[in-house]
């Protein structure tokens, strides 16, 4: 919001951000903020943007305003995907920001479709029958790009300048823009709070969370780790308690290898997209 060029209306779906910034009777928001249900941040902000356009056409509003929606991965990848998809398909002028911590952290740490393969959550338990979540995470940024929106990007809090530049681009883009931001969660990741930014950085170094943007169909990778700077994803997983079980049993070696193969495959795909569509 620090780079938003003017007054904004913000729609925040149920989640950690909404809970932590609106403790009654206080609010951290300087702009108008609407608490949306889990599933409809996209629908809410598109309705407000439509009302604004009508009132401005009638001369009842003079100033330019901006429209932003925030959702966690649960409220974006899963429950809120239908309203987000509809809003961007209709071409509403707004920015949607997903803060992706890889589970439904606000409701007790259940798996979402953004949860990484192998992670322990309360609904992807670890035991004789299961070694955590068995599926790879959904590639939501690719899904939003497939809507042919003018701007989509991934970002990380460890690279603040890159994040701010992308937010500025998103606000300046006419039509829908999407930012997917990795957001380590000490509670759910079972990691120390002071390790948050380092974990975000290592997610990028390992190519688990590549930094890239897609402007009008053109791909640009913003950071390419070279040589030994591309770290094994196991190094990153090992620092998180939600993956501790993977390093206690030899039978998990194949799953760790599969996770690394998947990340390498997605990274190569991204490099090819940049080469062909950059």
Tab-separated table of C-alpha atoms in Angstrom:
chain	number	residue	atom	x	y	z
A	1	UNK	CA	0.000	0.000	0.000
A	2	UNK	CA	3.027	2.284	0.444
A	3	UNK	CA	3.304	2.668	-3.332
A	4	UNK	CA	-0.410	3.028	-4.075
A	5	UNK	CA	-0.651	6.327	-6.006
A	6	UNK	CA	-3.882	7.495	-4.375
A	7	UNK	CA	-6.796	6.647	-2.110
A	8	UNK	CA	-7.837	3.009	-2.252
A	9	UNK	CA	-10.629	0.657	-1.370
A	10	UNK	CA	-9.291	-2.622	0.009
A	11	UNK	CA	-11.064	-5.955	0.191
A	12	UNK	CA	-9.489	-8.469	2.598
A	13	UNK	CA	-10.755	-12.020	2.761
A	14	UNK	CA	-10.905	-13.865	6.053
A	15	UNK	CA	-7.384	-14.709	7.082
A	16	UNK	CA	-4.346	-13.762	9.139
A	17	UNK	CA	-4.066	-10.291	7.582
A	18	UNK	CA	-7.665	-9.412	8.318
A	19	UNK	CA	-7.470	-10.696	11.890
A	20	UNK	CA	-4.188	-9.018	12.751
A	21	UNK	CA	-5.036	-5.585	11.315
A	22	UNK	CA	-8.588	-5.059	12.527
A	23	UNK	CA	-8.717	-5.819	16.234
A	24	UNK	CA	-11.928	-4.089	17.378
A	25	UNK	CA	-12.182	-1.168	17.994
A	26	UNK	CA	-8.879	-0.435	16.216
A	27	UNK	CA	-7.750	-0.690	12.619
A	28	UNK	CA	-4.381	-0.493	10.890
A	29	UNK	CA	-5.968	0.606	7.623
A	30	UNK	CA	-5.872	4.216	6.479
A	31	UNK	CA	-7.864	3.444	3.336
A	32	UNK	CA	-11.392	2.093	3.231
A	33	UNK	CA	-11.292	-1.619	4.066
A	34	UNK	CA	-13.982	-4.243	3.558
A	35	UNK	CA	-13.753	-7.583	5.320
A	36	UNK	CA	-14.856	-10.156	2.743
A	37	UNK	CA	-15.703	-13.759	3.408
A	38	UNK	CA	-13.136	-16.412	2.521
A	39	UNK	CA	-14.542	-16.934	-0.931
A	40	UNK	CA	-15.383	-13.523	-2.294
A	41	UNK	CA	-12.602	-10.942	-2.039
A	42	UNK	CA	-12.462	-10.852	-5.854
A	43	UNK	CA	-16.229	-10.465	-6.190
A	44	UNK	CA	-16.335	-7.764	-3.504
A	45	UNK	CA	-13.634	-5.596	-5.025
A	46	UNK	CA	-15.045	-5.973	-8.547
A	47	UNK	CA	-18.462	-4.836	-7.303
A	48	UNK	CA	-16.962	-1.800	-5.586
A	49	UNK	CA	-14.939	-0.920	-8.680
A	50	UNK	CA	-18.070	-1.112	-10.829
A	51	UNK	CA	-20.001	1.136	-8.431
A	52	UNK	CA	-17.112	3.630	-8.464
A	53	UNK	CA	-17.114	3.736	-12.270
A	54	UNK	CA	-20.848	4.423	-12.280
A	55	UNK	CA	-20.637	7.180	-9.648
A	56	UNK	CA	-17.711	8.804	-11.426
A	57	UNK	CA	-19.616	8.753	-14.712
A	58	UNK	CA	-22.502	10.489	-12.916
A	59	UNK	CA	-20.137	13.143	-11.607
A	60	UNK	CA	-20.676	12.159	-7.982
A	61	UNK	CA	-17.001	11.221	-7.465
A	62	UNK	CA	-14.193	13.354	-8.859
A	63	UNK	CA	-10.956	11.818	-7.586
A	64	UNK	CA	-9.130	8.797	-8.958
A	65	UNK	CA	-9.254	5.763	-6.710
A	66	UNK	CA	-7.518	2.383	-6.636
A	67	UNK	CA	-8.835	-1.058	-5.767
A	68	UNK	CA	-6.947	-3.809	-4.007
A	69	UNK	CA	-7.858	-7.260	-2.720
A	70	UNK	CA	-5.804	-9.385	-0.337
A	71	UNK	CA	-6.159	-13.095	0.321
A	72	UNK	CA	-4.082	-15.839	1.853
A	73	UNK	CA	-3.424	-18.970	-0.155
A	74	UNK	CA	-6.544	-20.626	1.248
A	75	UNK	CA	-8.698	-17.695	0.209
A	76	UNK	CA	-6.992	-17.427	-3.183
A	77	UNK	CA	-5.821	-20.829	-4.437
A	78	UNK	CA	-8.898	-22.658	-3.169
A	79	UNK	CA	-12.037	-21.076	-1.754
A	80	UNK	CA	-11.665	-17.722	-3.461
A	81	UNK	CA	-10.435	-18.920	-6.854
A	82	UNK	CA	-13.855	-18.771	-8.529
A	83	UNK	CA	-14.505	-15.134	-7.595
A	84	UNK	CA	-10.926	-14.124	-8.460
A	85	UNK	CA	-11.161	-15.893	-11.825
A	86	UNK	CA	-14.468	-14.186	-12.598
A	87	UNK	CA	-13.162	-10.753	-11.617
A	88	UNK	CA	-10.033	-10.949	-13.781
A	89	UNK	CA	-11.962	-12.490	-16.681
A	90	UNK	CA	-14.336	-9.525	-16.633
A	91	UNK	CA	-11.333	-7.200	-16.718
A	92	UNK	CA	-11.969	-5.161	-13.571
A	93	UNK	CA	-9.275	-2.627	-12.767
A	94	UNK	CA	-7.782	-3.864	-9.502
A	95	UNK	CA	-4.736	-5.456	-7.877
A	96	UNK	CA	-5.052	-8.826	-6.174
A	97	UNK	CA	-2.313	-9.730	-3.686
A	98	UNK	CA	-1.978	-13.308	-2.455
A	99	UNK	CA	0.195	-13.763	0.623
A	100	UNK	CA	1.105	-17.423	0.326
A	101	UNK	CA	2.113	-19.170	3.537
A	102	UNK	CA	1.251	-22.602	2.205
A	103	UNK	CA	-1.725	-23.629	4.378
A	104	UNK	CA	-4.870	-22.427	6.123
A	105	UNK	CA	-2.847	-20.989	8.997
A	106	UNK	CA	-5.667	-18.813	10.335
A	107	UNK	CA	-7.948	-21.755	11.051
A	108	UNK	CA	-5.487	-24.176	12.586
A	109	UNK	CA	-2.985	-25.175	9.931
A	110	UNK	CA	-4.910	-27.278	7.419
A	111	UNK	CA	-3.515	-28.116	3.976
A	112	UNK	CA	-4.360	-25.914	1.025
A	113	UNK	CA	-3.603	-26.507	-2.634
A	114	UNK	CA	-0.564	-24.242	-2.080
A	115	UNK	CA	0.875	-26.587	0.558
A	116	UNK	CA	4.156	-28.130	-0.665
A	117	UNK	CA	4.426	-31.853	-1.223
A	118	UNK	CA	5.616	-33.672	1.907
A	119	UNK	CA	4.470	-31.015	4.382
A	120	UNK	CA	2.796	-31.990	7.621
A	121	UNK	CA	-0.496	-30.207	8.391
A	122	UNK	CA	-3.467	-31.190	10.516
A	123	UNK	CA	-5.233	-32.499	7.414
A	124	UNK	CA	-2.141	-34.047	5.807
A	125	UNK	CA	-0.873	-35.947	8.857
A	126	UNK	CA	2.282	-37.979	9.169
A	127	UNK	CA	2.105	-41.637	10.184
A	128	UNK	CA	2.247	-45.193	8.873
A	129	UNK	CA	-0.192	-44.419	6.074
A	130	UNK	CA	1.064	-41.009	5.050
A	131	UNK	CA	4.224	-38.898	4.917
A	132	UNK	CA	2.452	-35.544	4.812
A	133	UNK	CA	0.837	-33.977	1.771
A	134	UNK	CA	1.187	-36.210	-1.278
A	135	UNK	CA	0.461	-33.713	-4.037
A	136	UNK	CA	2.567	-30.923	-5.519
A	137	UNK	CA	1.347	-27.389	-4.997
A	138	UNK	CA	-0.955	-25.726	-7.492
A	139	UNK	CA	0.744	-23.280	-9.880
A	140	UNK	CA	-1.640	-20.402	-9.278
A	141	UNK	CA	0.469	-17.732	-10.963
A	142	UNK	CA	0.362	-19.788	-14.176
A	143	UNK	CA	-3.421	-20.045	-13.838
A	144	UNK	CA	-3.740	-16.269	-13.564
A	145	UNK	CA	-1.393	-15.812	-16.545
A	146	UNK	CA	-3.675	-18.143	-18.498
A	147	UNK	CA	-6.447	-15.572	-18.019
A	148	UNK	CA	-4.407	-13.263	-20.291
A	149	UNK	CA	-4.325	-10.520	-17.679
A	150	UNK	CA	-1.923	-7.629	-18.386
A	151	UNK	CA	0.307	-8.157	-15.339
A	152	UNK	CA	1.157	-11.062	-13.018
A	153	UNK	CA	4.221	-11.563	-10.853
A	154	UNK	CA	5.721	-13.489	-7.975
A	155	UNK	CA	7.622	-11.740	-5.192
A	156	UNK	CA	9.330	-12.309	-1.863
A	157	UNK	CA	9.685	-10.063	1.212
A	158	UNK	CA	13.451	-10.662	1.325
A	159	UNK	CA	13.801	-8.683	-1.923
A	160	UNK	CA	11.932	-5.581	-0.836
A	161	UNK	CA	12.910	-3.443	-3.814
A	162	UNK	CA	11.711	-6.055	-6.294
A	163	UNK	CA	8.439	-6.377	-4.391
A	164	UNK	CA	7.869	-2.607	-4.360
A	165	UNK	CA	8.692	-2.276	-8.060
A	166	UNK	CA	6.174	-4.977	-8.903
A	167	UNK	CA	3.527	-3.369	-6.700
A	168	UNK	CA	4.073	-0.055	-8.515
A	169	UNK	CA	3.680	-1.805	-11.871
A	170	UNK	CA	0.535	-3.529	-10.667
A	171	UNK	CA	-1.071	-0.251	-9.583
A	172	UNK	CA	-0.075	1.398	-12.858
A	173	UNK	CA	-1.576	-1.412	-14.943
A	174	UNK	CA	-5.004	-0.732	-16.445
A	175	UNK	CA	-7.100	-3.817	-15.766
A	176	UNK	CA	-6.473	-6.713	-13.408
A	177	UNK	CA	-3.036	-7.339	-11.926
A	178	UNK	CA	-1.932	-10.213	-9.698
A	179	UNK	CA	0.914	-10.452	-7.172
A	180	UNK	CA	1.778	-13.783	-5.546
A	181	UNK	CA	4.029	-13.200	-2.522
A	182	UNK	CA	5.627	-15.976	-0.476
A	183	UNK	CA	4.946	-15.376	3.214
A	184	UNK	CA	6.741	-17.722	5.632
A	185	UNK	CA	4.616	-18.468	8.705
A	186	UNK	CA	6.621	-19.263	11.876
A	187	UNK	CA	3.578	-20.894	13.508
A	188	UNK	CA	2.755	-23.251	10.668
A	189	UNK	CA	6.229	-23.778	9.277
A	190	UNK	CA	7.506	-24.546	12.776
A	191	UNK	CA	10.385	-22.091	12.375
A	192	UNK	CA	11.799	-19.239	14.507
A	193	UNK	CA	10.270	-15.850	13.787
A	194	UNK	CA	13.682	-14.295	13.208
A	195	UNK	CA	14.314	-16.801	10.373
A	196	UNK	CA	11.382	-15.571	8.273
A	197	UNK	CA	13.223	-13.395	5.770
A	198	UNK	CA	16.132	-15.861	5.435
A	199	UNK	CA	13.642	-18.644	4.660
A	200	UNK	CA	11.948	-16.512	2.025
A	201	UNK	CA	15.342	-15.837	0.448
A	202	UNK	CA	16.291	-19.509	0.453
A	203	UNK	CA	12.968	-20.405	-1.171
A	204	UNK	CA	14.049	-18.209	-4.080
A	205	UNK	CA	17.645	-19.507	-4.087
A	206	UNK	CA	16.410	-23.094	-4.360
A	207	UNK	CA	13.965	-22.144	-7.164
A	208	UNK	CA	11.078	-23.382	-5.048
A	209	UNK	CA	9.752	-19.828	-5.424
A	210	UNK	CA	11.181	-18.255	-8.603
A	211	UNK	CA	10.868	-14.499	-8.947
A	212	UNK	CA	9.356	-13.585	-12.283
A	213	UNK	CA	6.776	-11.384	-13.933
A	214	UNK	CA	4.574	-11.618	-16.993
A	215	UNK	CA	3.669	-8.340	-18.701
A	216	UNK	CA	1.172	-8.632	-21.538
A	217	UNK	CA	2.266	-12.219	-22.142
A	218	UNK	CA	6.017	-11.548	-21.974
A	219	UNK	CA	7.974	-13.494	-19.341
A	220	UNK	CA	10.878	-12.058	-17.391
A	221	UNK	CA	12.718	-13.954	-14.652
A	222	UNK	CA	13.962	-11.404	-12.123
A	223	UNK	CA	16.556	-13.587	-10.419
A	224	UNK	CA	18.495	-16.595	-11.746
A	225	UNK	CA	20.720	-18.349	-9.200
A	226	UNK	CA	23.867	-19.513	-10.939
A	227	UNK	CA	26.176	-22.391	-10.116
A	228	UNK	CA	26.199	-23.367	-6.459
A	229	UNK	CA	23.913	-20.457	-5.600
A	230	UNK	CA	21.003	-22.658	-6.680
A	231	UNK	CA	20.657	-24.564	-3.435
A	232	UNK	CA	19.106	-28.027	-2.981
A	233	UNK	CA	15.521	-27.747	-1.816
A	234	UNK	CA	16.279	-30.286	0.932
A	235	UNK	CA	18.446	-27.648	2.640
A	236	UNK	CA	15.415	-25.378	2.814
A	237	UNK	CA	13.012	-28.114	3.891
A	238	UNK	CA	15.356	-29.255	6.660
A	239	UNK	CA	15.045	-25.888	8.409
A	240	UNK	CA	11.258	-26.271	8.788
A	241	UNK	CA	9.564	-28.405	11.419
A	242	UNK	CA	6.684	-29.260	9.069
A	243	UNK	CA	9.139	-31.376	7.042
A	244	UNK	CA	11.067	-32.866	9.994
A	245	UNK	CA	9.654	-36.354	9.372
A	246	UNK	CA	11.274	-36.454	5.916
A	247	UNK	CA	14.725	-36.464	7.487
A	248	UNK	CA	14.103	-39.171	10.087
A	249	UNK	CA	13.336	-42.134	7.848
A	250	UNK	CA	15.429	-43.501	4.935
A	251	UNK	CA	12.242	-44.343	3.003
A	252	UNK	CA	11.642	-40.599	2.578
A	253	UNK	CA	14.671	-40.269	0.312
A	254	UNK	CA	12.615	-41.050	-2.788
A	255	UNK	CA	10.012	-38.430	-1.857
A	256	UNK	CA	12.779	-35.847	-1.350
A	257	UNK	CA	14.201	-36.759	-4.752
A	258	UNK	CA	10.747	-36.437	-6.331
A	259	UNK	CA	10.295	-32.987	-4.761
A	260	UNK	CA	13.662	-31.864	-6.145
A	261	UNK	CA	12.814	-33.281	-9.599
A	262	UNK	CA	9.517	-31.400	-9.646
A	263	UNK	CA	11.158	-28.096	-8.714
A	264	UNK	CA	13.869	-28.576	-11.349
A	265	UNK	CA	11.207	-29.391	-13.949
A	266	UNK	CA	9.165	-26.274	-13.157
A	267	UNK	CA	12.326	-24.117	-13.210
A	268	UNK	CA	13.306	-25.446	-16.628
A	269	UNK	CA	9.777	-24.800	-17.884
A	270	UNK	CA	10.009	-21.216	-16.674
A	271	UNK	CA	13.368	-20.703	-18.370
A	272	UNK	CA	11.876	-22.003	-21.619
A	273	UNK	CA	8.859	-19.716	-21.309
A	274	UNK	CA	11.161	-16.725	-20.880
A	275	UNK	CA	13.200	-17.790	-23.905
A	276	UNK	CA	10.149	-18.337	-26.094
A	277	UNK	CA	7.840	-15.643	-24.729
A	278	UNK	CA	10.237	-13.063	-23.318
